Short mmCIF file of C-alpha atoms and ligand atoms in Angstrom, two decimals:
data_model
loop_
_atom_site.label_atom_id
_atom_site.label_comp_id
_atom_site.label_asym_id
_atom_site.label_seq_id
_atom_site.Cartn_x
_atom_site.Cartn_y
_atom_site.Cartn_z
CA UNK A 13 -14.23 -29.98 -156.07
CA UNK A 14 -16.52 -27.35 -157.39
CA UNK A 15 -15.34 -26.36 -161.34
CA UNK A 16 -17.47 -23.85 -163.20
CA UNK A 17 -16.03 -23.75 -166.52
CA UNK A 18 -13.19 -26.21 -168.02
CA UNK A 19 -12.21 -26.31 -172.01
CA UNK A 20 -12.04 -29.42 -173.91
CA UNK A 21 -8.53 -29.66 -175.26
CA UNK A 22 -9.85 -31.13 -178.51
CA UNK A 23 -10.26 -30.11 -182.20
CA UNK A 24 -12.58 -33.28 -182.71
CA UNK A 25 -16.03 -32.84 -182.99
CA UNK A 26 -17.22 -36.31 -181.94
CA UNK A 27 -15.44 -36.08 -179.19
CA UNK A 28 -16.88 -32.71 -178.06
CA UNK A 29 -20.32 -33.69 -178.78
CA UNK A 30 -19.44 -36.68 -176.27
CA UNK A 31 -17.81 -34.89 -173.74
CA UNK A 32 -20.30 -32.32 -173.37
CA UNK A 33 -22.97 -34.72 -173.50
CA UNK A 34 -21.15 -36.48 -170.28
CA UNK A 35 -20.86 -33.09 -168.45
CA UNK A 36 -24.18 -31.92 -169.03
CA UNK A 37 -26.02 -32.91 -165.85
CA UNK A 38 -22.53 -31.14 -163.73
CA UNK A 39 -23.75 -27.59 -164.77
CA UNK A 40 -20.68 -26.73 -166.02
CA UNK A 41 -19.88 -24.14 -168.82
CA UNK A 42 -18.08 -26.53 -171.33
CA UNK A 43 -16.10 -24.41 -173.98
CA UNK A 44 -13.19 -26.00 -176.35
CA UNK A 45 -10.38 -25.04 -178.37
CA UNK A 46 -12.19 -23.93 -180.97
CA UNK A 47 -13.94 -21.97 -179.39
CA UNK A 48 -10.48 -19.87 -178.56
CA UNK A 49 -9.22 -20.22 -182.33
CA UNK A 50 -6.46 -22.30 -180.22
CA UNK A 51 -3.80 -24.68 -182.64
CA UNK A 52 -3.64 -28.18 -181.71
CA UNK A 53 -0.34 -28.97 -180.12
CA UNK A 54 1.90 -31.60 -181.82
CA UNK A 55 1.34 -34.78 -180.10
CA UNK A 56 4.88 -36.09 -179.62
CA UNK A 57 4.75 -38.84 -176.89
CA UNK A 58 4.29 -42.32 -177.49
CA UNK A 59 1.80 -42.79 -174.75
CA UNK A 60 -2.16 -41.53 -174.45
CA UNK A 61 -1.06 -40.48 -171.31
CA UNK A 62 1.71 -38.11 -172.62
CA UNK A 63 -0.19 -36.92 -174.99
CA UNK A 64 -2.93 -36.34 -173.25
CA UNK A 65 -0.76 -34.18 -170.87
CA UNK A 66 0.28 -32.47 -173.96
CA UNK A 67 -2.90 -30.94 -175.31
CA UNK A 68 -4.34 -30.53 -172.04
CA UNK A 69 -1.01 -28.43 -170.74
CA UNK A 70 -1.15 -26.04 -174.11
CA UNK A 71 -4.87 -25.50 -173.02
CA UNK A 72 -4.98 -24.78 -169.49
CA UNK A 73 -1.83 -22.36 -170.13
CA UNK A 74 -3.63 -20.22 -173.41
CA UNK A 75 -7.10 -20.11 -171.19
CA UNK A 76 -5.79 -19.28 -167.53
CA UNK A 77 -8.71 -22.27 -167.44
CA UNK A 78 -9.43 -25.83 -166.26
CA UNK A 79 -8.49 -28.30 -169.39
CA UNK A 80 -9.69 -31.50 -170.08
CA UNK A 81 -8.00 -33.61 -172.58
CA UNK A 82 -8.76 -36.98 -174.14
CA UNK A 83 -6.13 -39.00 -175.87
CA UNK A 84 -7.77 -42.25 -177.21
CA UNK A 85 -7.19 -44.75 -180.22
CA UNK A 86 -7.92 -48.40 -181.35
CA UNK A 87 -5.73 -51.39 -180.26
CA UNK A 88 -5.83 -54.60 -182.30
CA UNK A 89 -4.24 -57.24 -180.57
CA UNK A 90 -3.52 -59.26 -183.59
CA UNK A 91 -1.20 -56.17 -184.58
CA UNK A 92 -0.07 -55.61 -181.41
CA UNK A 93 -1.95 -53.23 -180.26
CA UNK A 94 -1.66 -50.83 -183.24
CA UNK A 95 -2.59 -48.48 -184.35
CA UNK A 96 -2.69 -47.35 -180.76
CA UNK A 97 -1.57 -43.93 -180.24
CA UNK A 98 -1.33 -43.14 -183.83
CA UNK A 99 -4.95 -44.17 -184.83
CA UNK A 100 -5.63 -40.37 -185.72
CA UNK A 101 -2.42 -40.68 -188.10
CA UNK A 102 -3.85 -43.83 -189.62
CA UNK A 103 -6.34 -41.71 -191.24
CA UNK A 104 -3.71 -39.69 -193.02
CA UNK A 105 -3.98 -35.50 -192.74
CA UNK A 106 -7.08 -35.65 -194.68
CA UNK A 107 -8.55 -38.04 -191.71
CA UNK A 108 -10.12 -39.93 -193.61
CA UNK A 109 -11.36 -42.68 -191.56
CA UNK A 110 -12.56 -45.02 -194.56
CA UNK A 111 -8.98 -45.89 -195.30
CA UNK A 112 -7.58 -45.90 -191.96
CA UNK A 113 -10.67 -48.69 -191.86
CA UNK A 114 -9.48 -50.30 -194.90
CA UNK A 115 -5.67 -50.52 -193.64
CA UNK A 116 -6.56 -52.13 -190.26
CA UNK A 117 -8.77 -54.64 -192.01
CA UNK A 118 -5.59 -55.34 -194.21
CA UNK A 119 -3.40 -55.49 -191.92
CA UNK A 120 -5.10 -57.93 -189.86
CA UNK A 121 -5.60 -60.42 -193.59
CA UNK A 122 -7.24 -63.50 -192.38
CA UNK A 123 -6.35 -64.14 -188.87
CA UNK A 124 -9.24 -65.35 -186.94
CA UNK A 125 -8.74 -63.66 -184.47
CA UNK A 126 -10.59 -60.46 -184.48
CA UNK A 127 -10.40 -58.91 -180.93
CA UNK A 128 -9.97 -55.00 -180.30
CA UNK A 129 -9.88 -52.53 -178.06
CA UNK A 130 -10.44 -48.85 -177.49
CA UNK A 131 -8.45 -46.68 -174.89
CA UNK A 132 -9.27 -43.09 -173.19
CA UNK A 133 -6.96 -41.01 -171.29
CA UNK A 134 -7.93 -38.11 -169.44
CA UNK A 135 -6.12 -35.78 -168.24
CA UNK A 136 -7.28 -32.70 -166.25
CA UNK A 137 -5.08 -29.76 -165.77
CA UNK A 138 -6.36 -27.08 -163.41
CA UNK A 139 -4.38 -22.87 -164.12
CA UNK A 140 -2.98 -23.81 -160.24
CA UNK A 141 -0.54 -26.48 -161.36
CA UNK A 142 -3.19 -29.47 -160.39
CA UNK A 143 -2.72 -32.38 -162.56
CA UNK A 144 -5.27 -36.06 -162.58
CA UNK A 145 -5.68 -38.73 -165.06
CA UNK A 146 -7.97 -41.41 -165.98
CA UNK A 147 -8.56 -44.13 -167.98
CA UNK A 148 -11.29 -46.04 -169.92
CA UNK A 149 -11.48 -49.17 -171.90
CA UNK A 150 -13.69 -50.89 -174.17
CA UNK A 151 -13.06 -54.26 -175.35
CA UNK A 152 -15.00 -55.35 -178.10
CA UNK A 153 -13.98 -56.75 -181.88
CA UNK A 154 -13.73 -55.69 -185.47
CA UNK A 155 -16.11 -56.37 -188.27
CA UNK A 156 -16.08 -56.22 -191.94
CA UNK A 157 -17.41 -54.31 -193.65
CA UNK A 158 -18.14 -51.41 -191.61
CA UNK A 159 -21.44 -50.53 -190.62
CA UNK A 160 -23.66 -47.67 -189.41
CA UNK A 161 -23.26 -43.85 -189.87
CA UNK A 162 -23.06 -42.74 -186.06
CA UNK A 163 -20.28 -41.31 -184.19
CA UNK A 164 -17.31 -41.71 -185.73
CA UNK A 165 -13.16 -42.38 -186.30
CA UNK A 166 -13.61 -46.49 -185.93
CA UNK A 167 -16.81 -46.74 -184.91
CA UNK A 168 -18.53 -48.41 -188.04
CA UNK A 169 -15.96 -51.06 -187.71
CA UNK A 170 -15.95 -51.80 -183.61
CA UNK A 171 -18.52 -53.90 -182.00
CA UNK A 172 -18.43 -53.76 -177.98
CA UNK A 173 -18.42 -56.83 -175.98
CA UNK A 174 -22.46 -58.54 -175.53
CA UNK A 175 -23.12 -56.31 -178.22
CA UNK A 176 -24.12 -57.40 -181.64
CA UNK A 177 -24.49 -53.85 -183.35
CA UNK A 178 -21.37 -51.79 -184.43
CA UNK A 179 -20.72 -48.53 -182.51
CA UNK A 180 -21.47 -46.69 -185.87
CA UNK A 181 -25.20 -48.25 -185.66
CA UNK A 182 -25.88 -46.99 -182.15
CA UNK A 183 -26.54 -43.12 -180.90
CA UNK A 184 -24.76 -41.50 -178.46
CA UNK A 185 -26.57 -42.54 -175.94
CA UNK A 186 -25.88 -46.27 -176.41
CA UNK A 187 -22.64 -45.81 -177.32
CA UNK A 188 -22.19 -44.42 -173.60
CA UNK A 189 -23.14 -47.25 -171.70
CA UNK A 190 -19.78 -49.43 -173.20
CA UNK A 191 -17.82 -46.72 -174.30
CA UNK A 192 -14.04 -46.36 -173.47
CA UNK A 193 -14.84 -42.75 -172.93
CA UNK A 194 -17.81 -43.20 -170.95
CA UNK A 195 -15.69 -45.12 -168.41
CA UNK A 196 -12.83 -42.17 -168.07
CA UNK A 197 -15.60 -39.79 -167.31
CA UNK A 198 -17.18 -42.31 -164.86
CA UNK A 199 -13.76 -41.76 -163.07
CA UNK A 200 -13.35 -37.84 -163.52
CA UNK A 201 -16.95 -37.33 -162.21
CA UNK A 202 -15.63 -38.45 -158.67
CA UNK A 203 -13.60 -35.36 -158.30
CA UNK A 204 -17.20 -33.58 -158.39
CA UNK A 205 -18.34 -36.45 -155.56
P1 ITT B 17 -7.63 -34.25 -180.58
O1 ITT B 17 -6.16 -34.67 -180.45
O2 ITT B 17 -7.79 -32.85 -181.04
O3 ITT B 17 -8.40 -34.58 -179.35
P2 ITT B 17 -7.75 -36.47 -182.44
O4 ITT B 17 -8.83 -37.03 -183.29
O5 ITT B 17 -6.42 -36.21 -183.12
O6 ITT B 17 -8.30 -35.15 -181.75
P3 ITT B 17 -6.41 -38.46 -180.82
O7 ITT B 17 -5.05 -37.93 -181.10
O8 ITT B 17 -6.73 -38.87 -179.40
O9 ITT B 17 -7.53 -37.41 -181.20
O10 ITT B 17 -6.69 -39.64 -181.81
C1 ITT B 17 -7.58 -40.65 -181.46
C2 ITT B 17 -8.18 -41.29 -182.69
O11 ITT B 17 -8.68 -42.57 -182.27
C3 ITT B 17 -9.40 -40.51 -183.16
O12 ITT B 17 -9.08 -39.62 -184.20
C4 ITT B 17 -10.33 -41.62 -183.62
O13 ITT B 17 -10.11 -41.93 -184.93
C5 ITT B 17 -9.94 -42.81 -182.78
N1 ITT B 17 -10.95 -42.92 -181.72
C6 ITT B 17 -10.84 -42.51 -180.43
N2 ITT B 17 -11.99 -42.69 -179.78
C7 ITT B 17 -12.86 -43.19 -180.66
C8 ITT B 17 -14.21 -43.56 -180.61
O14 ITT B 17 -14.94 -43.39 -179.51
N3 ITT B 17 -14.77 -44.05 -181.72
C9 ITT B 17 -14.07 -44.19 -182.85
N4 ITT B 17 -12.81 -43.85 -183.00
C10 ITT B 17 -12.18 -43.35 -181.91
#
C-alpha cells in the first residue's frame, strides 16, 4: 500500500513525537489533530481496541484522510491489570502524571510482586471505509521512586524487561527498541511491505 499523508488521531505530544519519529524513514507527510484544531472524541469503550476505533473514526471522517490512532495504557497485574484503559484518567483532567504515579504505587502497598505491562493499539482507518489494527506489548516492572525526565505518562516509573534503566532515563531512541509502541508500528509498517 502506498499512503502519502495520514493524521495522528492524538492530542498527546509524546506520542506524536514517537509516532512521527517511527514514520520518518516511510516519507510520509505526518500531520495530527492539532494540527486541524480537531476535539478529542470521548473515549467510551472499555477496550484499547474500541477506543482506538473511536479517535481514529472521528479523524479519518473530519480530514477526508488516512487516521492513525493509538490507544495505550499501563497494566499492573497485581491490580489486575489496572489502570488499563483508563491510565490517561488516572492522571485526573489536569494529567498530572506524578499522582497517577503516586496512586499506582499505593495501590500496589507492599506486594512483592512488581510486574507491569504496557499495551498499544493501532488502529488505521483509511476515507474508503478500510479498517486494520495492531498491537504492541511491553512487559517490564515498576519501580519506586520514579526516575528520569524522558518521555513521559509512566515512563519514570516502568523498567522494560533485561533492562535496568527506567523508560524515563532513556531517549527516544532506546525507548524504541522495547517499546509497546515500537512493536504496533513494527506491525503497521507491513502494510507499506
Ligand atoms: P490521545 O487519546 O489523544 O491519544 P491520551 O494520552 O488520552 O491521548 P490514551 O487514552 O491512549 O491517550 O491514554 C493512554 C495513557 O497511558 C497515556 O496518557 C499515558 O499516560 C499512558 N501511556 C501510554 N503509552 C505510554 C508510554 O509509552 N509511556 C508512558 N505512559 C504511557
Amino acid at each position: 500500500m502506498r499512503i502519502e499523508k495520514l493524521v495522528l488521531a492524538t492530542h498527546n505530544a509524546g506520542k506524536v513525537a514517537e509516532m512521527s519519529d517511527l514514520l520518518a524513514p516511510y516519507g510520509i507527510e505526518v500531520l495530527s489533530a492539532k494540527d486541524f484544531d480537531l476535539d478529542a472524541p470521548e473515549e467510551t469503550e472499555n477496550t484499547f481496541e474500541g477506543n482506538a476505533f473511536i479517535k481514529a473514526r472521528f479523524v479519518a471522517k473530519e480530514t477526508g484522510l488516512p487516521a492513525l490512532a493509538d490507544d495505550s495504557g499501563l497494566c499492573v497485574n497485581t491490580l489486575k491489570g489496572e489502570p488499563g484503559v483508563y491510565s490517561a484518567d488516572w492522571a485526573g483532567p489536569e494529567k498530572d502524571f506524578g499522582k497517577a504515579m503516586i496512586l499506582v504505587n499505593d495501590k500496589m502497598g507492599q506486594c512483592p510482586d512488581r510486574s507491569a505491562y504496557f499495551i498499544s493499539v493501532f488502529a488505521f482507518v483509511l476515507p474508503d471505509g478500510r479498517e486494520m489494527v495492531f498491537e504492541g506489548r511491553c512487559d517490564g516492572s515498576l519501580i519506586w521512586p520514579p526516575r528520569g525526565a524522558g518521555g513521559f505518562g509512566y515512563d519514570p516509573m516502568f523498567v522494560p524487561k533485561g533492562e535496568g534503566r527506567s523508560f524515563g532515563e532513556m531517549d527516544m531512541s532506546e525507548k524504541k527498541k522495547y517499546s509497546h509502541r515500537a512493536k504496533a508500528f513494527a506491525e503497521f509498517r507491513k502494510i507499506f511491505e
